[in-house]
Amino acid sequence: MVKNVVIVGGGTSGWMTAAYLRAAFGDRIAVTLVESKNIATIGVGEATFSTIRHFFDYLGLDEREWMPECHATYKLGIRFENWRAPGHHFYHPFERLRVVDGFPLTDWWLGTRPGGDFDRDCFVISWLCEAKRSPRYLSGELFEQDFTENPDERAYRTTLTEQNTQFPYAYHFDAALLASYLTRFGTERGVRHVLDDVVDVRLDERGWIDHVLTKEHGELAGDLFIDCTGFRGMLLNKALSVPFVSYQESLPNDRAVALRVPADMAARGLRPCTTATAMDAGWIWTIPLYGRVGTGYVYAGDYCTPEEAERTLREFVGPEADDLEANHIRMRIGRSERSWVNNCVAVGLSSGFVEPLESTGLFFIQNAIEQLVKHFPADRWDDRLRESYNRQVANVMDGVREFLALHYHAAARSDNDYWKDAATRPVPDGLAERLELWQARLPDSETVFPHYHGFESYSYIAMLLGLGGVPVQAPPALRHFDHGRAERELRLVREQAEALVANLPSQYEYIAALNGDTLPGRRPELSRTR
Ligand code: FAD
């Protein structure tokens, strides 16, 4: 029944959707993507969440091919700076907690290491981020997919892949270059690309979209319309009048200012993580790419003007920011009440968005597309499929909202009104109760947000231990256990981490080699065979 899909919008969401639909359905459906020459894309969205690897795998894209084209680097987690106190930092790594005698290692850590660094004591990835290491060996194959005879590679896989990682890593990349890469990928696989402005959305007598009207190409008719028009929500929110549910009450940051800063990454090094530095009215992201840094201040307009925010960001970056043009953005925080109505599905910012503190924008897009394919109305329109899709998409966004609200509520910082208000602002339904519980017993899979939203209990634990504003304690039962095995495991984390730091190349070395740039004194070899 659905043979023609029309996507309006050519940002990351539009091209990710077009590429994925072609990969999923091939010639069985025709895909047209129309994007405006005059309306710019949002121009940010460069750090990802670890599930993104499935997206590239699904398209059959080899990272050794696309990463250099998109100036991409690896991301193993997030470094939070100054959220507890000035000068303090901790990592939220993409690494599951080891379990000893049924208790996660952090329970044992709480009982035995007060005053230590939980992230270095319990997670190997924190060490790799601190030492700016690559998650791959120069001569090694893709560690998750191919098992090589390289003993170092095997040690790393055993350490991180088989035991502990949810997904071993994500990426940073240049959003504009990725959109161009996916444009080529999509058009080479038959996506019809129309450069034009959509000036009207015409509905039929049932209130379904019949066609969109463009300035120069006339009418574009289709069976299914995907709204990828960004915060405008031109099809879903405007033409179909679907209301928007704001999250502003629990997440007040509604503005951002961003800079693209060319930088000498050889001198600076490539830390394999995004950094989120707490500021007076929000936080600044630092995303290291190959050849430049993406940075931006996410802040609440109620506490800071755009001029102050830009000044703060420029001071944070230093002289490298002089003469660079700043991109000021108003953010619509929340989600459309329903993302799929009649024959229109919103994907990307038009569907929903939360501030990028855990880099979930592209994760929302990926989730939406995967769900769309699972719920695709191939031979009939079915309300049950539509409702199931809407429920899943809403649950994922509501879950991430809750996780982000926890970041502010649990931050120990309270040095100005913004941070004092952050600790007392109402949290989403049910979180207050669970925060009470987590003071007696750290989160587990039973007590985190009840629906899938990408974050497992280890993420909640890392944030509670790192942010430091909510007191937590070891389970009293541990007093009756022998601590010998837990002590051995804690020692093992340190030994494995030290071995990896000693043997892995720096991320800069690895990425330079991946880009074909020779480094002085080294001739790194990267195998390109599978
Ligand atoms: P846009 O990029 O806004 O694209 C909209 C498209 O619609 C454009 O092509 C435009 O030309 C087209 N369009 C609009 N109106 C019309 C019309 N009338 N006719 C034709 N075409 C039209 N996500 C992450 O995963 N990680 C991050 O680190 C991250 N950081 C972010 C930081 C900030 C400050 C913000 C605001 C977002 C961030 N995001 C992040 C989210 C991420 O940027 C977006 O999810 C992603 O870029 C997708 O945007 P989009 O394609 O939905 O919208």
Coordinates of C-alpha atoms and ligand atoms in Angstrom, one line a residue:
M1 CA 0.0 0.0 0.0
V2 CA 2.7 2.5 0.9
K3 CA 4.8 2.8 -2.2
N4 CA 5.8 6.4 -2.2
V5 CA 7.5 8.1 0.8
V6 CA 8.1 11.8 0.8
I7 CA 10.6 13.2 3.3
V8 CA 10.6 16.9 3.9
G9 CA 13.9 18.1 5.3
G10 CA 17.5 17.4 4.5
G11 CA 19.2 17.7 7.8
T12 CA 20.7 14.7 9.6
S13 CA 17.2 13.2 10.3
G14 CA 16.1 13.5 6.7
W15 CA 19.1 11.8 5.2
M16 CA 19.4 9.2 7.9
T17 CA 15.8 8.3 7.3
A18 CA 16.2 8.2 3.5
A19 CA 19.3 6.1 3.6
Y20 CA 17.8 3.6 6.1
L21 CA 14.5 3.2 4.2
R22 CA 16.4 2.4 1.0
A23 CA 18.6 0.0 2.9
A24 CA 15.6 -1.7 4.5
F25 CA 13.1 -1.8 1.5
G26 CA 15.3 -1.3 -1.6
D27 CA 13.2 -0.7 -4.7
R28 CA 10.0 -1.8 -3.1
I29 CA 9.3 1.8 -2.1
A30 CA 10.2 5.0 -3.8
V31 CA 11.8 7.7 -1.6
T32 CA 11.8 11.4 -2.4
L33 CA 13.6 13.9 -0.2
V34 CA 12.8 17.6 -0.6
E35 CA 15.0 20.1 1.2
S36 CA 15.1 23.9 1.1
K37 CA 18.0 25.8 -0.4
N38 CA 17.2 28.7 1.8
I39 CA 16.5 27.2 5.3
A40 CA 19.7 26.1 6.9
T41 CA 20.0 22.9 8.9
I42 CA 20.6 23.2 12.7
G43 CA 24.3 22.8 12.1
V44 CA 25.1 20.9 15.3
G45 CA 24.6 17.3 16.5
E46 CA 28.1 15.9 16.4
A47 CA 28.4 13.6 19.4
T48 CA 26.5 10.3 19.4
F49 CA 25.3 7.6 21.7
S50 CA 26.8 4.1 21.4
T51 CA 23.8 2.5 19.6
I52 CA 24.8 4.6 16.5
R53 CA 27.1 1.8 15.4
H54 CA 24.1 -0.4 14.6
F55 CA 22.9 2.3 12.2
F56 CA 26.2 2.3 10.2
D57 CA 26.4 -1.5 10.3
Y58 CA 22.8 -1.7 9.0
L59 CA 23.8 0.5 6.0
G60 CA 26.8 -1.7 5.5
L61 CA 29.2 1.3 6.0
D62 CA 32.7 0.6 7.1
E63 CA 34.0 3.1 9.6
R64 CA 37.4 3.1 7.9
E65 CA 35.7 4.5 4.9
W66 CA 33.2 7.0 6.3
M67 CA 35.1 8.2 9.4
P68 CA 37.9 10.1 7.5
E69 CA 35.3 11.7 5.2
C70 CA 33.4 13.1 8.2
H71 CA 36.4 14.0 10.3
A72 CA 35.2 11.5 12.8
T73 CA 36.7 10.4 16.1
Y74 CA 35.8 7.8 18.7
K75 CA 33.7 8.4 21.8
L76 CA 33.9 6.1 24.8
G77 CA 31.8 8.1 27.2
I78 CA 31.2 11.6 28.6
R79 CA 33.5 13.5 30.9
F80 CA 31.6 15.7 33.3
E81 CA 33.6 18.7 34.7
N82 CA 32.7 21.0 37.6
W83 CA 29.2 19.4 38.2
R84 CA 30.2 18.7 41.8
A85 CA 32.7 21.4 42.5
P86 CA 35.2 23.5 40.5
G87 CA 38.1 21.3 39.3
H88 CA 36.2 18.0 39.9
H89 CA 35.6 15.7 37.0
F90 CA 34.3 12.2 36.5
Y91 CA 33.4 9.9 33.5
H92 CA 30.1 8.3 32.4
P93 CA 31.7 5.5 30.4
F94 CA 30.0 3.2 27.9
E95 CA 30.9 0.2 30.1
R96 CA 28.8 -2.1 32.1
L97 CA 29.7 -2.7 35.7
R98 CA 31.3 -6.0 36.7
V99 CA 29.3 -8.0 39.2
V100 CA 30.8 -9.8 42.2
D101 CA 28.7 -12.3 44.2
G102 CA 25.5 -10.7 42.8
F103 CA 26.5 -7.1 43.6
P104 CA 27.8 -4.6 41.1
L105 CA 31.3 -3.5 41.7
T106 CA 30.2 0.0 42.7
D107 CA 28.4 -1.5 45.7
W108 CA 31.6 -3.0 46.9
W109 CA 33.5 0.2 46.1
L110 CA 31.1 2.2 48.2
G111 CA 31.8 0.0 51.1
T112 CA 35.6 0.0 50.9
R113 CA 36.8 3.1 49.0
P114 CA 35.2 6.2 50.4
G115 CA 37.0 9.2 49.0
G116 CA 38.4 7.3 45.9
D117 CA 37.5 7.8 42.3
F118 CA 34.7 5.4 41.5
D119 CA 35.1 5.8 37.7
R120 CA 38.8 4.9 37.8
D121 CA 38.3 2.1 40.3
C122 CA 35.4 0.5 38.6
F123 CA 35.6 1.3 34.9
V124 CA 38.5 0.7 32.5
I125 CA 37.2 3.3 30.0
S126 CA 37.8 6.2 32.4
W127 CA 41.6 5.4 32.1
L128 CA 41.5 5.3 28.3
C129 CA 39.7 8.7 28.2
E130 CA 42.1 10.2 30.7
A131 CA 45.1 9.0 28.7
K132 CA 43.5 9.9 25.3
R133 CA 43.8 6.4 24.0
S134 CA 42.2 4.9 20.9
P135 CA 39.9 2.0 21.4
R136 CA 41.6 0.2 18.6
Y137 CA 45.1 -1.1 17.9
L138 CA 46.9 0.3 14.8
S139 CA 47.5 -3.1 13.3
G140 CA 44.3 -4.6 14.6
E141 CA 41.1 -5.4 12.9
L142 CA 37.7 -4.1 14.0
F143 CA 37.7 -5.7 17.3
E144 CA 34.1 -6.6 17.7
Q145 CA 33.5 -8.1 14.3
D146 CA 36.7 -10.0 13.5
F147 CA 38.7 -12.1 15.9
T148 CA 42.3 -11.7 15.0
E149 CA 45.3 -13.5 16.4
N150 CA 46.7 -10.2 17.7
P151 CA 47.1 -10.9 21.4
D152 CA 46.7 -7.3 22.4
E153 CA 43.5 -7.1 20.4
R154 CA 42.2 -10.2 22.0
A155 CA 43.0 -8.8 25.5
Y156 CA 41.1 -5.6 24.7
R157 CA 38.1 -7.5 23.4
T158 CA 38.1 -9.7 26.4
T159 CA 38.4 -6.7 28.6
L160 CA 35.7 -4.6 27.1
T161 CA 33.5 -6.3 24.5
E162 CA 32.7 -9.7 25.9
Q163 CA 32.3 -8.8 29.5
N164 CA 31.4 -5.2 30.0
T165 CA 30.3 -3.0 27.2
Q166 CA 26.8 -2.2 26.3
F167 CA 28.2 -1.1 23.0
P168 CA 31.9 -0.4 23.0
Y169 CA 32.0 3.0 21.5
A170 CA 30.2 5.8 19.6
Y171 CA 31.5 8.5 17.4
H172 CA 32.0 12.3 17.1
F173 CA 31.7 13.6 13.5
D174 CA 31.1 16.8 11.5
A175 CA 27.3 16.9 11.1
A176 CA 27.4 18.7 7.7
L177 CA 30.0 16.2 6.3
L178 CA 27.9 13.3 7.5
A179 CA 24.8 14.8 5.9
S180 CA 26.7 15.1 2.6
Y181 CA 28.0 11.5 2.9
L182 CA 24.5 10.2 3.5
T183 CA 23.2 12.4 0.6
R184 CA 25.6 10.6 -1.7
F185 CA 24.8 7.2 -0.2
G186 CA 21.0 7.9 -0.6
T187 CA 21.0 9.3 -4.1
E188 CA 23.3 6.6 -5.3
R189 CA 20.8 4.1 -4.1
G190 CA 17.8 5.8 -5.8
V191 CA 16.6 8.5 -3.4
R192 CA 15.1 11.3 -5.5
H193 CA 16.5 14.5 -4.3
V194 CA 14.5 17.7 -4.8
L195 CA 16.1 21.1 -3.8
D196 CA 13.1 23.3 -3.2
D197 CA 11.0 25.1 -0.6
V198 CA 7.8 23.4 0.6
V199 CA 5.3 26.3 0.7
D200 CA 2.1 24.4 1.7
V201 CA 0.9 21.1 3.0
R202 CA -2.4 20.0 1.4
L203 CA -4.7 17.7 3.3
D204 CA -7.5 15.5 1.8
E205 CA -11.1 15.4 3.2
R206 CA -10.0 12.9 5.9
G207 CA -7.3 15.2 7.2
W208 CA -4.5 13.1 5.7
I209 CA -1.7 14.7 3.8
D210 CA -2.4 14.4 0.1
H211 CA 0.6 16.3 -1.2
V212 CA 3.1 19.1 -0.4
L213 CA 3.4 22.1 -2.6
T214 CA 6.8 23.3 -3.6
K215 CA 7.9 26.6 -5.0
E216 CA 9.5 25.4 -8.2
H217 CA 8.6 21.7 -8.6
G218 CA 4.9 21.9 -8.1
E219 CA 3.1 19.2 -6.1
L220 CA 4.9 16.2 -4.5
A221 CA 2.3 13.5 -3.8
G222 CA 3.0 10.4 -1.6
D223 CA 1.5 7.7 0.5
L224 CA 3.6 8.4 3.6
F225 CA 5.1 11.8 4.6
I226 CA 8.1 12.1 6.9
D227 CA 8.4 15.4 8.7
C228 CA 12.1 16.2 9.1
T229 CA 11.7 20.0 9.1
G230 CA 13.4 20.4 12.5
F231 CA 12.0 22.6 15.2
R232 CA 9.4 24.0 12.7
G233 CA 7.5 20.8 12.7
M234 CA 5.9 22.0 9.4
L235 CA 3.9 18.9 8.6
L236 CA 3.1 17.3 12.0
N237 CA 2.7 20.3 14.3
K238 CA 1.6 23.0 11.9
A239 CA -0.4 21.3 9.1
L240 CA -1.8 18.5 11.3
S241 CA -2.0 20.6 14.5
V242 CA -0.4 17.9 16.7
P243 CA 0.3 19.6 20.1
F244 CA 3.8 19.8 21.6
V245 CA 4.4 18.5 25.2
S246 CA 7.0 20.7 26.8
Y247 CA 9.6 19.3 29.2
Q248 CA 10.6 22.9 30.2
E249 CA 9.4 22.5 33.8
S250 CA 12.0 19.8 34.5
L251 CA 14.6 20.8 31.9
P252 CA 14.8 24.6 31.7
N253 CA 17.8 25.0 29.3
D254 CA 16.2 26.4 26.1
R255 CA 19.0 28.1 24.2
A256 CA 22.4 27.4 22.9
V257 CA 25.3 29.2 21.2
A258 CA 27.8 27.1 19.2
L259 CA 31.2 27.6 17.6
R260 CA 33.2 25.5 15.2
V261 CA 36.8 26.0 16.3
P262 CA 39.7 24.9 14.0
A263 CA 42.4 23.5 16.2
D264 CA 45.7 21.7 16.1
M265 CA 44.6 18.3 17.4
A266 CA 48.1 16.9 17.1
A267 CA 49.2 19.3 19.9
R268 CA 46.0 19.1 21.8
G269 CA 45.4 15.3 21.5
L270 CA 42.1 13.6 20.9
R271 CA 40.3 12.7 24.1
P272 CA 37.9 9.9 23.2
C273 CA 34.9 11.4 24.9
T274 CA 32.6 14.4 24.9
T275 CA 33.2 16.8 27.7
A276 CA 30.3 18.6 29.4
T277 CA 31.6 21.4 31.6
A278 CA 29.1 22.9 34.1
M279 CA 28.8 26.7 33.9
D280 CA 26.8 29.4 35.7
A281 CA 23.6 28.9 33.7
G282 CA 24.1 25.6 32.0
W283 CA 27.0 23.7 30.5
I284 CA 29.5 23.8 27.6
W285 CA 30.1 20.8 25.3
T286 CA 33.5 20.1 23.8
I287 CA 33.6 17.7 21.0
P288 CA 37.0 16.8 19.5
L289 CA 37.0 16.1 15.8
Y290 CA 39.9 15.5 13.5
G291 CA 41.0 19.0 12.7
R292 CA 38.6 21.1 14.8
V293 CA 36.6 21.2 18.0
G294 CA 32.8 21.6 18.1
T295 CA 31.8 23.6 21.2
G296 CA 28.7 25.3 22.5
Y297 CA 27.0 26.7 25.6
V298 CA 23.6 25.2 26.4
Y299 CA 21.9 27.6 28.9
A300 CA 18.6 28.7 30.3
G301 CA 17.3 32.0 28.9
D302 CA 15.8 32.8 32.3
Y303 CA 19.3 33.0 33.8
C304 CA 21.5 34.3 31.0
T305 CA 21.2 36.5 28.0
P306 CA 22.5 35.4 24.5
E307 CA 25.2 38.1 24.7
E308 CA 26.4 36.8 28.1
A309 CA 26.4 33.3 26.9
E310 CA 28.4 34.1 23.8
R311 CA 30.9 36.0 25.8
T312 CA 31.2 33.1 28.3
L313 CA 31.8 30.6 25.5
R314 CA 34.4 32.8 23.8
E315 CA 36.3 33.2 27.1
F316 CA 36.1 29.4 27.6
V317 CA 37.5 28.7 24.2
G318 CA 40.2 31.4 24.3
P319 CA 41.9 33.3 21.4
E320 CA 41.1 30.4 19.0
A321 CA 37.5 31.7 19.0
D322 CA 38.3 35.2 17.8
D323 CA 36.7 36.0 14.5
L324 CA 34.6 32.9 14.5
E325 CA 30.9 33.3 13.8
A326 CA 28.6 32.1 16.6
N327 CA 25.5 30.1 15.8
H328 CA 22.7 31.1 18.3
I329 CA 19.9 28.5 18.6
R330 CA 16.6 28.5 20.4
M331 CA 15.7 25.0 21.5
R332 CA 12.2 23.4 21.7
I333 CA 12.5 21.0 24.6
G334 CA 9.9 18.2 24.7
R335 CA 8.1 16.0 22.3
S336 CA 5.2 16.0 20.0
E337 CA 2.2 14.5 21.8
R338 CA 2.2 11.8 19.0
S339 CA 4.9 11.5 16.4
W340 CA 2.9 9.5 13.9
V341 CA -0.6 10.8 13.0
N342 CA -2.5 9.6 9.9
N343 CA 0.1 9.3 7.1
C344 CA 2.6 11.6 8.7
V345 CA 5.6 10.6 10.9
A346 CA 7.9 13.2 12.4
V347 CA 11.5 12.2 12.8
G348 CA 14.2 14.3 14.4
L349 CA 13.7 17.7 16.0
S350 CA 10.1 17.9 14.8
S351 CA 9.4 14.7 16.8
G352 CA 11.1 15.8 20.0
F353 CA 14.4 16.9 21.5
V354 CA 16.0 17.2 24.9
E355 CA 19.2 19.2 25.5
P356 CA 22.2 17.3 24.2
L357 CA 23.7 16.5 27.6
E358 CA 23.8 12.8 26.9
S359 CA 24.1 13.2 23.1
T360 CA 20.7 11.6 22.4
G361 CA 19.4 13.6 19.4
L362 CA 20.7 11.2 16.8
F363 CA 19.8 8.3 19.0
F364 CA 16.1 9.5 19.0
I365 CA 16.3 9.6 15.2
Q366 CA 17.9 6.2 14.9
N367 CA 15.3 4.8 17.3
A368 CA 12.4 6.4 15.3
I369 CA 13.7 5.0 12.0
E370 CA 14.2 1.5 13.4
Q371 CA 10.7 1.6 14.9
L372 CA 9.2 2.9 11.7
V373 CA 10.6 0.0 9.7
K374 CA 9.3 -2.4 12.4
H375 CA 5.8 -0.8 12.2
F376 CA 5.9 0.0 8.5
P377 CA 2.4 0.0 7.0
A378 CA 3.5 -2.2 4.1
D379 CA 0.0 -3.5 3.1
R380 CA -2.5 -1.6 5.3
W381 CA -2.9 1.3 7.7
D382 CA -3.3 -0.2 11.2
D383 CA -4.1 2.0 14.2
R384 CA -2.5 -0.6 16.5
L385 CA 0.8 -0.2 14.8
R386 CA 0.6 3.5 14.8
E387 CA -0.3 3.5 18.5
S388 CA 2.5 1.1 19.3
Y389 CA 5.0 3.3 17.5
N390 CA 3.9 6.4 19.3
R391 CA 4.1 4.7 22.7
Q392 CA 7.6 3.4 22.0
V393 CA 8.9 6.8 20.7
A394 CA 7.3 8.7 23.6
N395 CA 8.7 6.2 26.2
V396 CA 12.2 6.6 24.9
M397 CA 12.0 10.4 25.1
D398 CA 10.3 10.5 28.5
G399 CA 12.9 8.1 29.8
V400 CA 15.8 10.3 28.6
R401 CA 14.1 13.4 30.1
E402 CA 14.0 11.6 33.4
F403 CA 17.7 10.7 33.2
L404 CA 18.7 14.3 32.3
A405 CA 16.5 15.7 35.1
L406 CA 18.5 13.4 37.5
H407 CA 21.7 15.1 36.3
Y408 CA 20.6 18.5 37.6
H409 CA 18.8 17.2 40.7
A410 CA 21.8 15.2 41.8
A411 CA 24.6 17.7 41.0
A412 CA 26.3 18.8 44.2
R413 CA 26.9 22.3 42.8
S414 CA 24.9 25.1 44.5
D415 CA 26.9 28.2 44.1
N416 CA 24.2 30.4 42.4
D417 CA 20.5 30.6 41.8
Y418 CA 20.7 28.5 38.6
W419 CA 22.2 25.5 40.5
K420 CA 20.2 26.0 43.7
D421 CA 17.0 26.0 41.6
A422 CA 18.3 22.9 39.7
A423 CA 18.3 20.9 42.9
T424 CA 14.8 21.8 43.9
R425 CA 13.0 21.9 40.5
P426 CA 10.2 19.4 40.2
V427 CA 11.4 16.1 38.7
P428 CA 9.3 14.0 36.3
D429 CA 6.7 11.6 37.7
G430 CA 8.1 8.8 39.9
L431 CA 11.7 10.0 39.9
A432 CA 11.5 11.6 43.4
E433 CA 10.3 8.3 44.9
R434 CA 13.1 6.3 43.2
L435 CA 15.7 8.9 44.3
E436 CA 14.7 8.1 47.9
L437 CA 15.1 4.4 47.2
W438 CA 18.5 4.9 45.5
Q439 CA 19.8 6.5 48.7
A440 CA 19.4 3.2 50.4
R441 CA 20.3 1.0 47.4
L442 CA 21.9 2.0 44.1
P443 CA 19.8 1.8 40.9
D444 CA 19.3 -1.6 39.3
S445 CA 17.5 -2.8 36.2
E446 CA 14.2 -3.1 38.2
T447 CA 14.3 0.5 39.5
V448 CA 15.5 2.7 36.5
F449 CA 12.9 4.2 34.2
P450 CA 10.6 1.3 33.4
H451 CA 10.7 1.5 29.6
Y452 CA 13.7 1.2 27.2
H453 CA 15.3 4.5 26.7
G454 CA 18.9 3.5 26.0
F455 CA 20.3 4.0 29.5
E456 CA 20.9 1.1 31.8
S457 CA 21.4 1.1 35.5
Y458 CA 25.2 1.5 35.3
S459 CA 24.6 4.9 33.7
Y460 CA 22.4 6.0 36.6
I461 CA 24.9 4.7 39.1
A462 CA 27.8 6.5 37.4
M463 CA 25.8 9.8 37.5
L464 CA 24.8 9.4 41.1
L465 CA 28.3 8.6 42.3
G466 CA 29.9 11.3 40.1
L467 CA 27.5 14.2 40.7
G468 CA 27.6 13.7 44.5
G469 CA 24.5 15.7 45.5
V470 CA 22.4 12.7 46.5
P471 CA 23.9 10.7 49.4
V472 CA 24.2 7.0 48.6
Q473 CA 25.5 4.0 50.6
A474 CA 26.6 0.4 50.2
P475 CA 24.0 -2.3 50.8
P476 CA 24.2 -3.2 54.5
A477 CA 24.3 -6.9 53.6
L478 CA 27.8 -6.6 52.2
R479 CA 29.1 -6.5 55.8
H480 CA 28.4 -10.2 56.0
F481 CA 30.4 -11.1 52.9
D482 CA 34.0 -11.8 52.4
H483 CA 35.4 -8.9 50.4
G484 CA 38.3 -10.9 48.9
R485 CA 36.8 -11.5 45.5
A486 CA 35.6 -7.9 45.1
E487 CA 39.1 -6.7 46.1
R488 CA 40.6 -8.9 43.4
E489 CA 38.2 -7.5 40.8
L490 CA 39.0 -4.0 41.7
R491 CA 42.7 -4.8 41.3
L492 CA 41.9 -6.4 38.0
V493 CA 40.2 -3.2 36.7
R494 CA 43.4 -1.3 37.5
E495 CA 45.7 -3.9 36.0
Q496 CA 43.7 -4.2 32.8
A497 CA 43.5 -0.4 32.5
E498 CA 47.2 0.1 33.0
A499 CA 48.0 -2.6 30.4
L500 CA 45.7 -1.0 27.8
V501 CA 47.0 2.5 28.4
A502 CA 50.5 1.1 28.0
N503 CA 49.7 -0.7 24.7
L504 CA 47.0 1.1 22.9
P505 CA 48.0 4.0 20.5
S506 CA 46.9 7.5 21.3
Q507 CA 43.6 8.3 19.6
Y508 CA 45.4 11.0 17.6
E509 CA 47.9 8.4 16.2
Y510 CA 45.1 6.1 15.2
I511 CA 42.9 8.6 13.6
A512 CA 45.8 10.3 11.8
A513 CA 46.7 6.8 10.4
L514 CA 43.0 6.2 9.4
N515 CA 43.1 9.5 7.5
G516 CA 46.2 8.4 5.7
D517 CA 48.4 11.1 7.5
T518 CA 51.8 9.8 8.3
L519 CA 53.1 10.7 11.7
P520 CA 56.7 11.7 12.3
G521 CA 58.8 8.7 13.4
R522 CA 56.0 6.1 12.8
R523 CA 54.6 4.1 10.0
P524 CA 51.4 2.9 11.3
E525 CA 49.7 0.2 9.4
L526 CA 45.9 -0.1 9.3
S527 CA 44.6 -3.3 7.8
R528 CA 41.7 -2.6 5.4
T529 CA 40.7 -6.1 4.9
R530 CA 38.0 -7.9 6.8
Ligands
FAD1 P1 17.4 20.3 10.9 O1 18.9 20.1 11.0 O2 16.9 21.6 11.5 O3 17.0 20.2 9.4 C1 15.7 20.7 9.0 C2 15.6 20.5 7.5 O4 14.3 20.9 7.0 C3 16.6 21.4 6.7 O5 17.2 20.7 5.6 C4 15.7 22.5 6.1 O6 16.2 23.0 4.9 C5 14.4 21.7 5.9 N1 13.2 22.5 5.8 C6 12.6 23.2 6.8 N2 11.5 23.8 6.3 C7 11.4 23.5 5.0 C8 10.6 23.8 4.0 N3 9.5 24.6 4.2 N4 10.8 23.3 2.8 C9 11.8 22.5 2.5 N5 12.7 22.1 3.5 C10 12.5 22.6 4.7 N6 22.2 15.5 18.7 C11 23.2 14.5 18.9 O7 22.9 13.4 18.7 N7 24.3 14.9 19.5 C12 24.7 16.1 19.8 O8 25.8 16.4 20.3 C13 23.7 17.1 19.6 N8 23.9 18.4 19.9 C14 22.9 19.4 19.7 C15 23.2 20.7 20.1 C16 22.1 21.6 20.0 C17 22.3 23.0 20.5 C18 20.9 21.2 19.3 C19 19.8 22.2 19.1 C20 20.8 20.0 18.9 C21 21.7 19.0 19.1 N9 21.5 17.7 18.7 C22 22.5 16.8 19.0 C23 20.4 17.3 17.9 C24 20.7 17.2 16.4 O9 21.3 18.4 16.0 C25 19.5 17.0 15.6 O10 18.8 15.9 16.2 C26 19.8 16.6 14.2 O11 20.7 17.6 13.6 C27 18.6 16.5 13.3 O12 18.1 17.7 13.0 P2 16.9 17.7 12.0 O13 17.3 17.0 10.7 O14 15.7 17.1 12.6 O15 16.6 19.2 11.7

